[in-house]
Short mmCIF file of C-alpha atoms in Angstrom, two decimals:
data_model
loop_
_atom_site.label_atom_id
_atom_site.label_comp_id
_atom_site.label_asym_id
_atom_site.label_seq_id
_atom_site.Cartn_x
_atom_site.Cartn_y
_atom_site.Cartn_z
CA UNK A 1 157.55 132.80 116.51
CA UNK A 2 155.96 134.67 113.63
CA UNK A 3 157.29 134.01 110.15
CA UNK A 4 158.12 137.65 109.42
CA UNK A 5 160.72 137.65 112.18
CA UNK A 6 161.86 134.16 111.25
CA UNK A 7 162.18 135.04 107.59
CA UNK A 8 164.39 138.05 108.27
CA UNK A 9 166.45 135.99 110.76
CA UNK A 10 167.15 133.29 108.16
CA UNK A 11 168.05 135.99 105.65
CA UNK A 12 170.42 137.68 108.11
CA UNK A 13 172.01 134.63 109.69
CA UNK A 14 172.21 131.97 107.00
CA UNK A 15 171.45 133.02 103.43
CA UNK A 16 174.73 134.85 102.96
CA UNK A 17 176.60 131.55 103.49
CA UNK A 18 175.03 129.96 100.43
CA UNK A 19 174.48 126.22 100.59
CA UNK A 20 176.37 126.04 103.90
CA UNK A 21 173.59 128.10 105.45
CA UNK A 22 171.33 125.04 105.31
CA UNK A 23 173.74 123.16 107.58
CA UNK A 24 173.66 126.16 109.92
CA UNK A 25 169.86 125.92 110.09
CA UNK A 26 170.03 122.19 110.84
CA UNK A 27 172.62 122.61 113.60
CA UNK A 28 170.74 125.53 115.13
CA UNK A 29 167.45 123.57 115.12
CA UNK A 30 169.10 120.65 116.91
CA UNK A 31 170.67 122.96 119.50
CA UNK A 32 167.30 124.63 120.15
CA UNK A 33 165.71 121.21 120.64
CA UNK A 34 168.39 120.31 123.19
CA UNK A 35 167.83 123.57 125.07
CA UNK A 36 164.06 123.00 125.11
CA UNK A 37 164.57 119.46 126.43
CA UNK A 38 166.99 120.55 129.17
CA UNK A 39 164.71 123.41 130.25
CA UNK A 40 161.69 121.08 130.43
CA UNK A 41 163.61 118.46 132.43
CA UNK A 42 164.83 121.09 134.91
CA UNK A 43 161.31 122.50 135.20
CA UNK A 44 159.85 119.04 135.85
CA UNK A 45 162.48 117.99 138.36
CA UNK A 46 162.31 121.15 140.45
CA UNK A 47 158.63 121.95 139.74
CA UNK A 48 159.31 125.31 138.09
CA UNK A 49 156.38 127.02 136.41
CA UNK A 50 157.59 130.43 135.27
CA UNK A 51 160.62 132.30 134.00
CA UNK A 52 161.56 133.85 137.36
CA UNK A 53 161.61 130.43 139.02
CA UNK A 54 163.85 129.09 136.25
CA UNK A 55 166.23 132.02 136.67
CA UNK A 56 166.35 131.46 140.44
CA UNK A 57 167.31 127.84 139.85
CA UNK A 58 169.88 128.17 137.09
CA UNK A 59 171.56 131.38 138.31
CA UNK A 60 172.52 131.88 141.95
CA UNK A 61 174.02 135.36 141.65
CA UNK A 62 171.46 138.07 142.42
CA UNK A 63 173.42 140.59 140.36
CA UNK A 64 173.51 138.35 137.27
CA UNK A 65 169.77 137.67 137.60
CA UNK A 66 169.10 141.41 137.68
CA UNK A 67 171.30 141.88 134.61
CA UNK A 68 169.40 139.16 132.73
CA UNK A 69 166.05 140.72 133.64
CA UNK A 70 167.32 144.06 132.33
CA UNK A 71 168.45 142.31 129.13
CA UNK A 72 165.00 140.73 128.72
CA UNK A 73 163.33 144.13 129.07
CA UNK A 74 165.71 145.64 126.51
CA UNK A 75 164.93 142.69 124.25
CA UNK A 76 161.18 143.31 124.61
CA UNK A 77 161.38 147.03 123.86
CA UNK A 78 163.71 146.32 120.93
CA UNK A 79 161.25 143.79 119.52
CA UNK A 80 158.45 146.35 119.89
CA UNK A 81 160.43 148.93 117.91
CA UNK A 82 161.38 146.32 115.30
CA UNK A 83 157.69 145.57 114.73
CA UNK A 84 156.88 149.26 114.28
CA UNK A 85 159.72 149.42 111.74
CA UNK A 86 158.39 146.28 110.04
CA UNK A 87 154.93 147.81 109.75
CA UNK A 88 156.28 150.95 108.06
CA UNK A 89 158.60 148.85 105.87
CA UNK A 90 155.64 146.73 104.72
CA UNK A 91 153.52 149.68 103.56
CA UNK A 92 156.51 151.43 102.02
CA UNK A 93 157.58 148.31 100.11
CA UNK A 94 154.02 147.47 99.01
CA UNK A 95 152.35 150.84 98.50
CA UNK A 96 155.19 153.39 98.74
CA UNK A 97 153.52 155.01 101.78
CA UNK A 98 155.77 157.31 103.80
CA UNK A 99 157.29 155.39 106.72
CA UNK A 100 156.56 158.16 109.22
CA UNK A 101 152.83 158.08 108.43
CA UNK A 102 152.48 154.30 108.82
CA UNK A 103 154.66 154.28 111.95
CA UNK A 104 152.57 156.98 113.61
CA UNK A 105 149.37 155.07 112.76
CA UNK A 106 150.52 151.83 114.44
CA UNK A 107 152.08 153.66 117.39
CA UNK A 108 148.83 155.51 118.10
CA UNK A 109 146.90 152.25 117.86
CA UNK A 110 149.32 150.58 120.29
CA UNK A 111 149.13 153.52 122.69
CA UNK A 112 145.33 153.34 122.79
CA UNK A 113 145.35 149.55 123.27
CA UNK A 114 147.95 149.73 126.03
CA UNK A 115 145.57 152.01 127.93
CA UNK A 116 142.76 149.46 127.55
CA UNK A 117 142.40 145.78 128.45
CA UNK A 118 145.14 144.23 126.34
CA UNK A 119 145.19 140.72 127.84
CA UNK A 120 142.47 139.42 125.49
CA UNK A 121 144.41 140.60 122.45
CA UNK A 122 147.53 138.83 123.69
CA UNK A 123 145.51 135.62 124.22
CA UNK A 124 144.56 135.71 120.54
CA UNK A 125 148.24 134.89 119.82
CA UNK A 126 147.66 131.31 120.99
CA UNK A 127 145.21 130.91 118.11
CA UNK A 128 146.88 133.07 115.47
CA UNK A 129 150.43 131.73 115.77
CA UNK A 130 149.55 128.12 114.79
CA UNK A 131 147.43 129.49 111.93
CA UNK A 132 150.34 131.63 110.73
CA UNK A 133 152.72 128.65 110.82
CA UNK A 134 150.29 126.44 108.88
CA UNK A 135 149.69 129.12 106.22
CA UNK A 136 153.41 129.67 105.84
CA UNK A 137 154.25 125.96 105.54
CA UNK A 138 151.54 125.57 102.87
CA UNK A 139 152.92 128.62 101.06
CA UNK A 140 156.43 127.18 101.16
CA UNK A 141 155.59 123.62 100.15
CA UNK A 142 153.41 124.73 97.23
CA UNK A 143 156.18 126.92 95.88
CA UNK A 144 159.26 124.76 96.42
CA UNK A 145 158.84 123.32 92.93
CA UNK A 146 159.12 126.82 91.45
CA UNK A 147 162.61 127.29 92.79
CA UNK A 148 165.60 127.42 90.48
CA UNK A 149 168.34 125.70 92.47
CA UNK A 150 170.97 127.12 90.16
CA UNK A 151 170.48 130.50 91.84
CA UNK A 152 171.68 129.29 95.23
CA UNK A 153 174.60 131.46 96.28
CA UNK A 154 177.79 129.44 96.28
CA UNK A 155 180.16 130.26 99.11
CA UNK A 156 183.37 128.65 100.32
CA UNK A 157 183.10 126.72 103.56
CA UNK A 158 184.82 129.04 106.06
CA UNK A 159 182.81 127.59 108.97
CA UNK A 160 181.42 131.03 109.91
CA UNK A 161 177.98 129.50 109.35
CA UNK A 162 178.59 127.45 112.52
CA UNK A 163 179.16 130.60 114.56
CA UNK A 164 176.10 132.19 112.97
CA UNK A 165 174.05 129.10 113.87
CA UNK A 166 175.17 129.28 117.49
CA UNK A 167 174.32 133.00 117.71
CA UNK A 168 170.93 132.30 116.11
CA UNK A 169 170.29 129.57 118.70
CA UNK A 170 171.37 131.85 121.51
CA UNK A 171 169.15 134.72 120.36
CA UNK A 172 166.03 132.55 120.12
CA UNK A 173 166.75 130.93 123.48
CA UNK A 174 166.18 134.27 125.26
CA UNK A 175 162.42 133.94 124.94
CA UNK A 176 162.26 130.19 124.27
CA UNK A 177 163.58 129.28 127.74
CA UNK A 178 160.91 131.35 129.45
CA UNK A 179 158.09 130.02 127.26
CA UNK A 180 159.30 126.43 127.64
CA UNK A 181 159.25 126.64 131.43
CA UNK A 182 155.55 127.50 131.42
CA UNK A 183 154.82 124.18 129.65
CA UNK A 184 155.97 122.16 132.66
CA UNK A 185 152.47 121.69 134.12
CA UNK A 186 151.18 120.32 130.82
CA UNK A 187 153.76 117.53 130.51
CA UNK A 188 153.49 114.25 132.41
CA UNK A 189 156.89 112.62 132.11
CA UNK A 190 160.35 112.59 130.53
CA UNK A 191 159.00 111.03 127.33
CA UNK A 192 156.66 114.00 126.85
CA UNK A 193 159.63 116.35 127.25
CA UNK A 194 161.57 114.44 124.59
CA UNK A 195 158.61 114.54 122.19
CA UNK A 196 158.19 118.32 122.63
CA UNK A 197 161.92 118.91 122.10
CA UNK A 198 161.98 116.78 118.92
CA UNK A 199 158.84 118.45 117.57
CA UNK A 200 160.35 121.88 118.24
CA UNK A 201 163.50 120.99 116.32
CA UNK A 202 161.53 119.58 113.38
CA UNK A 203 159.24 122.62 113.09
CA UNK A 204 162.10 125.14 113.33
CA UNK A 205 164.20 123.14 110.88
CA UNK A 206 161.33 122.77 108.40
CA UNK A 207 160.44 126.46 108.55
CA UNK A 208 164.07 127.48 108.29
CA UNK A 209 164.81 125.35 105.24
CA UNK A 210 161.57 126.35 103.48
CA UNK A 211 162.34 130.03 104.06
CA UNK A 212 165.93 129.54 102.91
CA UNK A 213 164.85 127.88 99.67
CA UNK A 214 162.22 130.51 99.00
CA UNK A 215 164.81 133.26 99.50
CA UNK A 216 166.52 132.01 96.36
CA UNK A 217 163.86 134.01 94.53
CA UNK A 218 165.11 137.31 95.97
CA UNK A 219 167.06 139.06 93.22
CA UNK A 220 167.23 142.59 94.63
CA UNK A 221 167.76 144.43 97.93
CA UNK A 222 164.50 144.71 99.91
CA UNK A 223 163.66 145.18 103.59
CA UNK A 224 161.21 142.27 103.82
CA UNK A 225 162.57 139.50 101.56
CA UNK A 226 159.70 137.05 102.14
CA UNK A 227 157.10 139.64 101.14
CA UNK A 228 159.01 140.18 97.91
CA UNK A 229 158.97 136.41 97.27
CA UNK A 230 155.21 136.21 97.94
CA UNK A 231 154.62 139.05 95.50
CA UNK A 232 156.62 137.24 92.82
CA UNK A 233 154.40 134.18 93.18
CA UNK A 234 151.32 136.43 93.27
CA UNK A 235 147.69 135.33 93.54
CA UNK A 236 146.44 133.78 96.75
CA UNK A 237 150.00 133.49 98.12
CA UNK A 238 150.46 137.25 98.07
CA UNK A 239 147.14 137.80 99.85
CA UNK A 240 147.71 135.12 102.48
CA UNK A 241 151.24 136.22 103.22
CA UNK A 242 150.27 139.89 103.43
CA UNK A 243 147.55 139.03 105.95
CA UNK A 244 150.01 136.85 107.85
CA UNK A 245 152.57 139.65 108.03
CA UNK A 246 150.11 142.24 109.31
CA UNK A 247 148.72 139.85 111.95
CA UNK A 248 152.25 138.93 113.04
CA UNK A 249 153.36 142.56 113.29
CA UNK A 250 150.31 143.69 115.22
CA UNK A 251 150.15 140.83 117.74
CA UNK A 252 153.90 140.87 118.34
CA UNK A 253 154.03 144.64 118.83
CA UNK A 254 151.17 144.50 121.34
CA UNK A 255 152.58 141.49 123.21
CA UNK A 256 156.16 142.75 123.45
CA UNK A 257 155.20 146.35 124.23
CA UNK A 258 152.67 145.41 126.91
CA UNK A 259 155.01 142.90 128.57
CA UNK A 260 157.74 145.56 128.70
CA UNK A 261 155.36 148.10 130.25
CA UNK A 262 154.22 145.58 132.85
CA UNK A 263 157.79 144.59 133.72
CA UNK A 264 159.14 148.11 134.22
CA UNK A 265 156.08 149.59 135.93
CA UNK A 266 155.06 146.62 138.07
CA UNK A 267 151.75 147.36 139.78
CA UNK A 268 152.34 151.12 139.66
CA UNK A 269 149.53 152.43 137.44
CA UNK A 270 150.89 155.98 137.47
CA UNK A 271 154.32 154.80 136.30
CA UNK A 272 152.67 152.69 133.58
CA UNK A 273 150.80 155.71 132.22
CA UNK A 274 154.00 157.78 132.16
CA UNK A 275 156.15 155.17 130.40
CA UNK A 276 153.50 154.27 127.81
CA UNK A 277 153.53 157.59 125.87
CA UNK A 278 157.33 157.87 126.15
CA UNK A 279 157.84 154.38 124.75
CA UNK A 280 155.36 154.94 121.92
CA UNK A 281 156.73 158.38 121.02
CA UNK A 282 160.29 157.04 120.70
CA UNK A 283 159.04 154.27 118.43
CA UNK A 284 158.60 156.60 115.44
CA UNK A 285 162.16 157.98 115.15
CA UNK A 286 163.72 154.62 116.07
CA UNK A 287 161.64 152.80 113.45
CA UNK A 288 163.10 155.10 110.79
CA UNK A 289 166.40 153.25 111.19
CA UNK A 290 164.72 150.57 109.11
CA UNK A 291 163.40 147.08 109.80
CA UNK A 292 166.31 145.26 108.17
CA UNK A 293 168.92 147.47 109.86
CA UNK A 294 167.38 146.99 113.31
CA UNK A 295 167.22 143.23 112.80
CA UNK A 296 170.81 142.97 111.56
CA UNK A 297 172.11 145.01 114.51
CA UNK A 298 169.96 143.73 117.37
CA UNK A 299 169.78 139.99 116.63
CA UNK A 300 173.54 139.29 116.80
CA UNK A 301 173.91 141.43 119.96
CA UNK A 302 171.18 139.55 121.82
CA UNK A 303 172.49 136.31 120.36
CA UNK A 304 175.81 136.82 122.11
CA UNK A 305 174.10 137.91 125.35
CA UNK A 306 171.78 134.89 125.29
CA UNK A 307 174.77 132.55 125.66
CA UNK A 308 174.75 133.33 129.39
CA UNK A 309 171.36 131.65 129.78
CA UNK A 310 172.31 128.67 127.65
CA UNK A 311 175.50 128.01 129.63
CA UNK A 312 173.56 128.32 132.89
CA UNK A 313 170.88 125.89 131.68
CA UNK A 314 173.39 123.30 130.50
CA UNK A 315 175.31 123.44 133.80
CA UNK A 316 172.31 122.43 135.92
CA UNK A 317 172.44 118.76 136.96
CA UNK A 318 169.29 116.80 136.16
CA UNK A 319 170.41 113.27 137.03
#
């Protein structure tokens, strides 16, 4: 849920629709809240505590479940490559450092970490993610008053923003459903589920609208729009956002890459050690496609695929 990803998502899915993009963000946030609520209620009713248990409950077909698991693994490896591309895009945009050099650096670091005890690094995410969100909200709120609303792109209402909002919801639900299911044991009753769902909608909506309004300050083509905005504001905002970006890239790359390796290798250590260098080696040429290009291609594809999970969740009876 790092803001780098979220910022590029908002830019890709909503900003091109001008003022109508804000309505897309609102609708998408509400839909995500509904999905979170339904997943929590299903998890509570049937005592489900992990993603596999949720899949077993909402999808009866063994073949479809296998397809979804394959999709999740493709999603994880894609996210890993996107983060490598984001890392190289950051240093190229900020310091004009060759993308191959920065990609190789992060890939080597990931390869070494994957061969060590990576669980502790992944656990750090539980601390860093809230910090990142807080820093970003502060950054946004403190700079909203610097926005020139006249620069908002004006677009005719062709209702494509609704479709974009649905795809955005679907894409985010791929991981959100799995993460939500894990929360079951921490919630006592239906009221707790409602509160979590509402809070999720509010946070996503607030972040989305803040990012959207800040993107008004982007007046040229760049790979990481939010970094460009932070640089325009300068000072402490540039420093904080740069730190936030690098933390988000690193922790996400490690988390997604390690989860993928664990999923495809299982408990086979030999297989793990074979896949690790292959995955990391491929990261360099794939990352050269560019962060923005990978995001614009992969997000809509997984957004469409994610509809399968949403439909399955909504079909489950909870009364």
